Amino acid sequence: MIERFSNVDELLVQNFKRALADSLRQVGAAAAAALYSEWLREDPQWGWGWIGWSDDHYLFAPNGQADGDRAVELLRQGLTVSGVRDRRDMLQRLVDLCEGLGRTEEAKAADSELRELDKRYAPSSRALLKHDLNTGLPVDFTEPWPLSMETEGNADDDLPTSARSTQRVGRNEPCPCGSGKKFKKCCMQRIR
């Protein structure tokens, strides 16, 4: 599968890699860590690869084998990679992991970085009301949205004016679309 689709659909291949590693871990094979190590050497910017490897050490670790320290270490290592994709998801996983481990100061620091990232790329409330259902991206910007939200340098130069000047909606605040749900359970899910 990996060879067959490697030049066709990157997301399909990445999901298959995670499923393969997950299957190996479930049968007790230590090969899952070796696979993640190899894949991340080939593509160190694969954010969900770092998340998957971290999850293998804590979230999906067999009973009695959870290693929260190693899981945190892997996420932190991935976050140091320049241009890592899905940085927001990695930070969110780090926040959740640190909270679960009772590391409140580390969770607060990661959440602060997550909030800073959200400030940079938060679409306006009006844009949240009109978004592409397939991509989750706002459709009413007059300027083009950057292809990659994780850019090096001054990221604000690449953003539309409306995204730079907006107020951030907190994850646990009511969604501005008026659904009555928390933002994290409503529009935030669709813009990921």
PDB file of C-alpha atoms in Angstrom:
ATOM      1  CA  MET A   1       0.000   0.000   0.000  1.00  0.00           C
ATOM      2  CA  ILE A   2       2.730   2.463   0.951  1.00  0.00           C
ATOM      3  CA  GLU A   3       4.650   1.882  -2.279  1.00  0.00           C
ATOM      4  CA  ARG A   4       1.528   1.733  -4.435  1.00  0.00           C
ATOM      5  CA  PHE A   5       0.069   5.058  -3.327  1.00  0.00           C
ATOM      6  CA  SER A   6       3.202   6.988  -2.286  1.00  0.00           C
ATOM      7  CA  ASN A   7       3.054   9.248  -5.364  1.00  0.00           C
ATOM      8  CA  VAL A   8      -0.725   9.521  -5.463  1.00  0.00           C
ATOM      9  CA  ASP A   9      -2.174  10.381  -2.060  1.00  0.00           C
ATOM     10  CA  GLU A  10       0.116  11.521   0.763  1.00  0.00           C
ATOM     11  CA  LEU A  11      -2.645  11.562   3.395  1.00  0.00           C
ATOM     12  CA  LEU A  12      -3.705   8.003   2.544  1.00  0.00           C
ATOM     13  CA  VAL A  13      -0.108   6.803   2.888  1.00  0.00           C
ATOM     14  CA  GLN A  14       0.376   8.619   6.210  1.00  0.00           C
ATOM     15  CA  ASN A  15      -2.845   7.156   7.608  1.00  0.00           C
ATOM     16  CA  PHE A  16      -1.837   3.703   6.429  1.00  0.00           C
ATOM     17  CA  LYS A  17       1.562   4.082   8.118  1.00  0.00           C
ATOM     18  CA  ARG A  18      -0.092   4.988  11.417  1.00  0.00           C
ATOM     19  CA  ALA A  19      -2.506   2.050  11.073  1.00  0.00           C
ATOM     20  CA  LEU A  20       0.396  -0.318  10.339  1.00  0.00           C
ATOM     21  CA  ALA A  21       2.341   0.874  13.387  1.00  0.00           C
ATOM     22  CA  ASP A  22      -0.824   0.649  15.511  1.00  0.00           C
ATOM     23  CA  SER A  23      -1.407  -2.952  14.374  1.00  0.00           C
ATOM     24  CA  LEU A  24       2.160  -3.927  15.217  1.00  0.00           C
ATOM     25  CA  ARG A  25       1.912  -2.298  18.636  1.00  0.00           C
ATOM     26  CA  GLN A  26      -1.338  -4.144  19.392  1.00  0.00           C
ATOM     27  CA  VAL A  27       0.258  -7.521  18.770  1.00  0.00           C
ATOM     28  CA  GLY A  28       3.156  -6.577  21.019  1.00  0.00           C
ATOM     29  CA  ALA A  29       5.792  -6.022  18.352  1.00  0.00           C
ATOM     30  CA  ALA A  30       8.462  -3.442  19.186  1.00  0.00           C
ATOM     31  CA  ALA A  31       8.760  -2.743  15.460  1.00  0.00           C
ATOM     32  CA  ALA A  32       6.250   0.125  15.655  1.00  0.00           C
ATOM     33  CA  ALA A  33       8.822   2.431  17.254  1.00  0.00           C
ATOM     34  CA  ALA A  34      11.401   1.456  14.637  1.00  0.00           C
ATOM     35  CA  LEU A  35       8.924   2.234  11.858  1.00  0.00           C
ATOM     36  CA  TYR A  36       8.085   5.664  13.277  1.00  0.00           C
ATOM     37  CA  SER A  37      11.776   6.395  13.704  1.00  0.00           C
ATOM     38  CA  GLU A  38      12.475   5.466  10.078  1.00  0.00           C
ATOM     39  CA  TRP A  39       9.474   7.343   8.684  1.00  0.00           C
ATOM     40  CA  LEU A  40      10.271  10.477  10.670  1.00  0.00           C
ATOM     41  CA  ARG A  41      13.878  10.383   9.485  1.00  0.00           C
ATOM     42  CA  GLU A  42      12.496  10.435   5.923  1.00  0.00           C
ATOM     43  CA  ASP A  43       9.872  13.117   6.671  1.00  0.00           C
ATOM     44  CA  PRO A  44      10.614  14.881   9.981  1.00  0.00           C
ATOM     45  CA  GLN A  45       7.872  17.441   9.301  1.00  0.00           C
ATOM     46  CA  TRP A  46       5.110  14.806   9.519  1.00  0.00           C
ATOM     47  CA  GLY A  47       3.288  16.109  12.597  1.00  0.00           C
ATOM     48  CA  TRP A  48       0.845  13.227  12.896  1.00  0.00           C
ATOM     49  CA  GLY A  49       3.783  10.823  12.784  1.00  0.00           C
ATOM     50  CA  TRP A  50       5.139  12.467  15.945  1.00  0.00           C
ATOM     51  CA  ILE A  51       1.678  12.312  17.504  1.00  0.00           C
ATOM     52  CA  GLY A  52       1.283   8.636  16.609  1.00  0.00           C
ATOM     53  CA  TRP A  53       4.676   7.726  18.017  1.00  0.00           C
ATOM     54  CA  SER A  54       3.914   9.655  21.206  1.00  0.00           C
ATOM     55  CA  ASP A  55       0.510   7.983  21.507  1.00  0.00           C
ATOM     56  CA  ASP A  56       2.180   4.574  21.304  1.00  0.00           C
ATOM     57  CA  HIS A  57       4.081   5.391  24.492  1.00  0.00           C
ATOM     58  CA  TYR A  58       1.183   6.654  26.548  1.00  0.00           C
ATOM     59  CA  LEU A  59      -2.330   6.914  25.138  1.00  0.00           C
ATOM     60  CA  PHE A  60      -2.342   3.490  23.445  1.00  0.00           C
ATOM     61  CA  ALA A  61       0.385   1.789  25.452  1.00  0.00           C
ATOM     62  CA  PRO A  62      -0.422  -1.698  26.770  1.00  0.00           C
ATOM     63  CA  ASN A  63      -1.445  -1.871  30.445  1.00  0.00           C
ATOM     64  CA  GLY A  64       1.451  -1.152  32.749  1.00  0.00           C
ATOM     65  CA  GLN A  65       3.747   0.008  29.944  1.00  0.00           C
ATOM     66  CA  ALA A  66       2.709   3.662  29.638  1.00  0.00           C
ATOM     67  CA  ASP A  67       5.658   6.065  29.571  1.00  0.00           C
ATOM     68  CA  GLY A  68       4.354   9.625  29.790  1.00  0.00           C
ATOM     69  CA  ASP A  69       7.854  11.103  29.941  1.00  0.00           C
ATOM     70  CA  ARG A  70       8.789   9.518  26.601  1.00  0.00           C
ATOM     71  CA  ALA A  71       5.471  10.587  25.041  1.00  0.00           C
ATOM     72  CA  VAL A  72       6.058  14.219  26.070  1.00  0.00           C
ATOM     73  CA  GLU A  73       9.674  14.029  24.899  1.00  0.00           C
ATOM     74  CA  LEU A  74       8.625  12.824  21.432  1.00  0.00           C
ATOM     75  CA  LEU A  75       6.069  15.619  21.013  1.00  0.00           C
ATOM     76  CA  ARG A  76       8.590  18.220  22.136  1.00  0.00           C
ATOM     77  CA  GLN A  77      11.175  16.788  19.738  1.00  0.00           C
ATOM     78  CA  GLY A  78       8.680  17.008  16.871  1.00  0.00           C
ATOM     79  CA  LEU A  79       7.759  20.588  17.762  1.00  0.00           C
ATOM     80  CA  THR A  80      11.410  21.621  17.354  1.00  0.00           C
ATOM     81  CA  VAL A  81      11.393  20.555  13.694  1.00  0.00           C
ATOM     82  CA  SER A  82      11.331  23.591  11.431  1.00  0.00           C
ATOM     83  CA  GLY A  83       8.140  23.710   9.364  1.00  0.00           C
ATOM     84  CA  VAL A  84       6.523  20.727  11.082  1.00  0.00           C
ATOM     85  CA  ARG A  85       3.029  20.142   9.714  1.00  0.00           C
ATOM     86  CA  ASP A  86      -0.025  19.991  11.994  1.00  0.00           C
ATOM     87  CA  ARG A  87       1.770  21.966  14.705  1.00  0.00           C
ATOM     88  CA  ARG A  88      -1.554  22.984  16.224  1.00  0.00           C
ATOM     89  CA  ASP A  89      -2.625  19.357  16.628  1.00  0.00           C
ATOM     90  CA  MET A  90       0.744  18.509  18.168  1.00  0.00           C
ATOM     91  CA  LEU A  91       0.422  21.342  20.678  1.00  0.00           C
ATOM     92  CA  GLN A  92      -3.128  20.314  21.549  1.00  0.00           C
ATOM     93  CA  ARG A  93      -1.982  16.727  22.135  1.00  0.00           C
ATOM     94  CA  LEU A  94       0.870  18.023  24.327  1.00  0.00           C
ATOM     95  CA  VAL A  95      -1.573  20.111  26.393  1.00  0.00           C
ATOM     96  CA  ASP A  96      -3.891  17.127  26.851  1.00  0.00           C
ATOM     97  CA  LEU A  97      -1.005  14.794  27.676  1.00  0.00           C
ATOM     98  CA  CYS A  98       0.548  17.142  30.239  1.00  0.00           C
ATOM     99  CA  GLU A  99      -2.834  17.732  31.874  1.00  0.00           C
ATOM    100  CA  GLY A 100      -3.386  13.971  32.058  1.00  0.00           C
ATOM    101  CA  LEU A 101       0.012  13.511  33.675  1.00  0.00           C
ATOM    102  CA  GLY A 102      -0.641  16.281  36.211  1.00  0.00           C
ATOM    103  CA  ARG A 103       2.057  18.532  34.746  1.00  0.00           C
ATOM    104  CA  THR A 104       0.029  21.711  34.998  1.00  0.00           C
ATOM    105  CA  GLU A 105       2.893  24.143  34.368  1.00  0.00           C
ATOM    106  CA  GLU A 106       3.950  22.338  31.191  1.00  0.00           C
ATOM    107  CA  ALA A 107       0.307  22.164  30.085  1.00  0.00           C
ATOM    108  CA  LYS A 108      -0.086  25.923  30.656  1.00  0.00           C
ATOM    109  CA  ALA A 109       3.086  26.666  28.664  1.00  0.00           C
ATOM    110  CA  ALA A 110       1.947  24.502  25.737  1.00  0.00           C
ATOM    111  CA  ASP A 111      -1.559  26.005  25.908  1.00  0.00           C
ATOM    112  CA  SER A 112      -0.038  29.489  25.816  1.00  0.00           C
ATOM    113  CA  GLU A 113       1.874  28.568  22.651  1.00  0.00           C
ATOM    114  CA  LEU A 114      -1.321  27.088  21.220  1.00  0.00           C
ATOM    115  CA  ARG A 115      -3.243  30.294  21.951  1.00  0.00           C
ATOM    116  CA  GLU A 116      -0.498  32.346  20.296  1.00  0.00           C
ATOM    117  CA  LEU A 117      -0.717  30.149  17.211  1.00  0.00           C
ATOM    118  CA  ASP A 118      -4.510  30.521  17.208  1.00  0.00           C
ATOM    119  CA  LYS A 119      -4.187  34.301  17.405  1.00  0.00           C
ATOM    120  CA  ARG A 120      -2.047  34.300  14.299  1.00  0.00           C
ATOM    121  CA  TYR A 121      -4.421  32.203  12.226  1.00  0.00           C
ATOM    122  CA  ALA A 122      -7.881  32.755  13.739  1.00  0.00           C
ATOM    123  CA  PRO A 123     -10.454  33.593  11.092  1.00  0.00           C
ATOM    124  CA  SER A 124     -12.934  36.346  11.833  1.00  0.00           C
ATOM    125  CA  SER A 125     -16.268  35.485  13.457  1.00  0.00           C
ATOM    126  CA  ARG A 126     -17.983  36.367  10.182  1.00  0.00           C
ATOM    127  CA  ALA A 127     -15.720  33.906   8.345  1.00  0.00           C
ATOM    128  CA  LEU A 128     -16.663  31.138  10.769  1.00  0.00           C
ATOM    129  CA  LEU A 129     -20.270  31.536   9.724  1.00  0.00           C
ATOM    130  CA  LYS A 130     -19.342  30.930   6.079  1.00  0.00           C
ATOM    131  CA  HIS A 131     -16.841  28.161   5.552  1.00  0.00           C
ATOM    132  CA  ASP A 132     -16.171  25.519   2.957  1.00  0.00           C
ATOM    133  CA  LEU A 133     -17.672  22.288   4.299  1.00  0.00           C
ATOM    134  CA  ASN A 134     -15.008  20.192   2.534  1.00  0.00           C
ATOM    135  CA  THR A 135     -11.907  22.033   3.705  1.00  0.00           C
ATOM    136  CA  GLY A 136     -13.308  23.901   6.702  1.00  0.00           C
ATOM    137  CA  LEU A 137     -11.548  27.051   5.484  1.00  0.00           C
ATOM    138  CA  PRO A 138     -13.364  30.377   5.478  1.00  0.00           C
ATOM    139  CA  VAL A 139     -14.705  31.296   2.042  1.00  0.00           C
ATOM    140  CA  ASP A 140     -15.335  35.011   2.380  1.00  0.00           C
ATOM    141  CA  PHE A 141     -11.737  36.263   2.417  1.00  0.00           C
ATOM    142  CA  THR A 142     -10.938  38.648  -0.390  1.00  0.00           C
ATOM    143  CA  GLU A 143      -7.240  37.777  -0.169  1.00  0.00           C
ATOM    144  CA  PRO A 144      -6.018  34.213  -0.793  1.00  0.00           C
ATOM    145  CA  TRP A 145      -5.431  32.052   2.269  1.00  0.00           C
ATOM    146  CA  PRO A 146      -1.852  30.745   2.576  1.00  0.00           C
ATOM    147  CA  LEU A 147      -1.365  27.160   1.415  1.00  0.00           C
ATOM    148  CA  SER A 148       0.447  26.241   4.607  1.00  0.00           C
ATOM    149  CA  MET A 149      -0.492  27.789   7.925  1.00  0.00           C
ATOM    150  CA  GLU A 150       2.829  26.721   9.452  1.00  0.00           C
ATOM    151  CA  THR A 151       5.247  29.086   7.734  1.00  0.00           C
ATOM    152  CA  GLU A 152       8.660  30.246   8.767  1.00  0.00           C
ATOM    153  CA  GLY A 153       9.543  33.879   9.259  1.00  0.00           C
ATOM    154  CA  ASN A 154       6.883  36.480   9.873  1.00  0.00           C
ATOM    155  CA  ALA A 155       3.691  34.520   9.369  1.00  0.00           C
ATOM    156  CA  ASP A 156       1.508  37.632   9.668  1.00  0.00           C
ATOM    157  CA  ASP A 157       2.816  38.838   6.306  1.00  0.00           C
ATOM    158  CA  ASP A 158       1.153  35.840   4.645  1.00  0.00           C
ATOM    159  CA  LEU A 159      -2.249  36.244   6.288  1.00  0.00           C
ATOM    160  CA  PRO A 160      -5.274  38.104   5.030  1.00  0.00           C
ATOM    161  CA  THR A 161      -5.952  41.357   6.872  1.00  0.00           C
ATOM    162  CA  SER A 162      -9.186  40.028   8.387  1.00  0.00           C
ATOM    163  CA  ALA A 163      -7.322  37.106  10.002  1.00  0.00           C
ATOM    164  CA  ARG A 164      -4.740  39.401  11.581  1.00  0.00           C
ATOM    165  CA  SER A 165      -7.169  41.758  13.258  1.00  0.00           C
ATOM    166  CA  THR A 166      -9.611  39.373  14.877  1.00  0.00           C
ATOM    167  CA  GLN A 167     -10.410  38.521  18.452  1.00  0.00           C
ATOM    168  CA  ARG A 168      -9.634  34.914  19.424  1.00  0.00           C
ATOM    169  CA  VAL A 169     -12.539  32.713  20.422  1.00  0.00           C
ATOM    170  CA  GLY A 170     -11.554  30.468  23.334  1.00  0.00           C
ATOM    171  CA  ARG A 171     -11.969  26.707  22.956  1.00  0.00           C
ATOM    172  CA  ASN A 172     -14.484  26.510  25.808  1.00  0.00           C
ATOM    173  CA  GLU A 173     -16.432  29.649  24.897  1.00  0.00           C
ATOM    174  CA  PRO A 174     -19.777  29.504  23.079  1.00  0.00           C
ATOM    175  CA  CYS A 175     -19.347  29.189  19.317  1.00  0.00           C
ATOM    176  CA  PRO A 176     -19.901  32.501  17.485  1.00  0.00           C
ATOM    177  CA  CYS A 177     -22.090  30.741  14.892  1.00  0.00           C
ATOM    178  CA  GLY A 178     -24.910  30.657  17.450  1.00  0.00           C
ATOM    179  CA  SER A 179     -25.274  26.886  17.719  1.00  0.00           C
ATOM    180  CA  GLY A 180     -25.099  26.978  21.516  1.00  0.00           C
ATOM    181  CA  LYS A 181     -22.213  24.486  21.539  1.00  0.00           C
ATOM    182  CA  LYS A 182     -18.706  25.164  22.766  1.00  0.00           C
ATOM    183  CA  PHE A 183     -16.400  26.434  19.994  1.00  0.00           C
ATOM    184  CA  LYS A 184     -14.157  23.325  20.282  1.00  0.00           C
ATOM    185  CA  LYS A 185     -17.157  21.046  19.602  1.00  0.00           C
ATOM    186  CA  CYS A 186     -18.574  23.123  16.749  1.00  0.00           C
ATOM    187  CA  CYS A 187     -16.780  25.334  14.220  1.00  0.00           C
ATOM    188  CA  MET A 188     -13.295  24.623  15.588  1.00  0.00           C
ATOM    189  CA  GLN A 189     -13.792  20.985  14.567  1.00  0.00           C
ATOM    190  CA  ARG A 190     -14.638  22.060  11.028  1.00  0.00           C
ATOM    191  CA  ILE A 191     -11.711  24.465  10.529  1.00  0.00           C
ATOM    192  CA  ARG A 192      -9.022  21.983  11.527  1.00  0.00           C
TER     193      ARG A 192
END
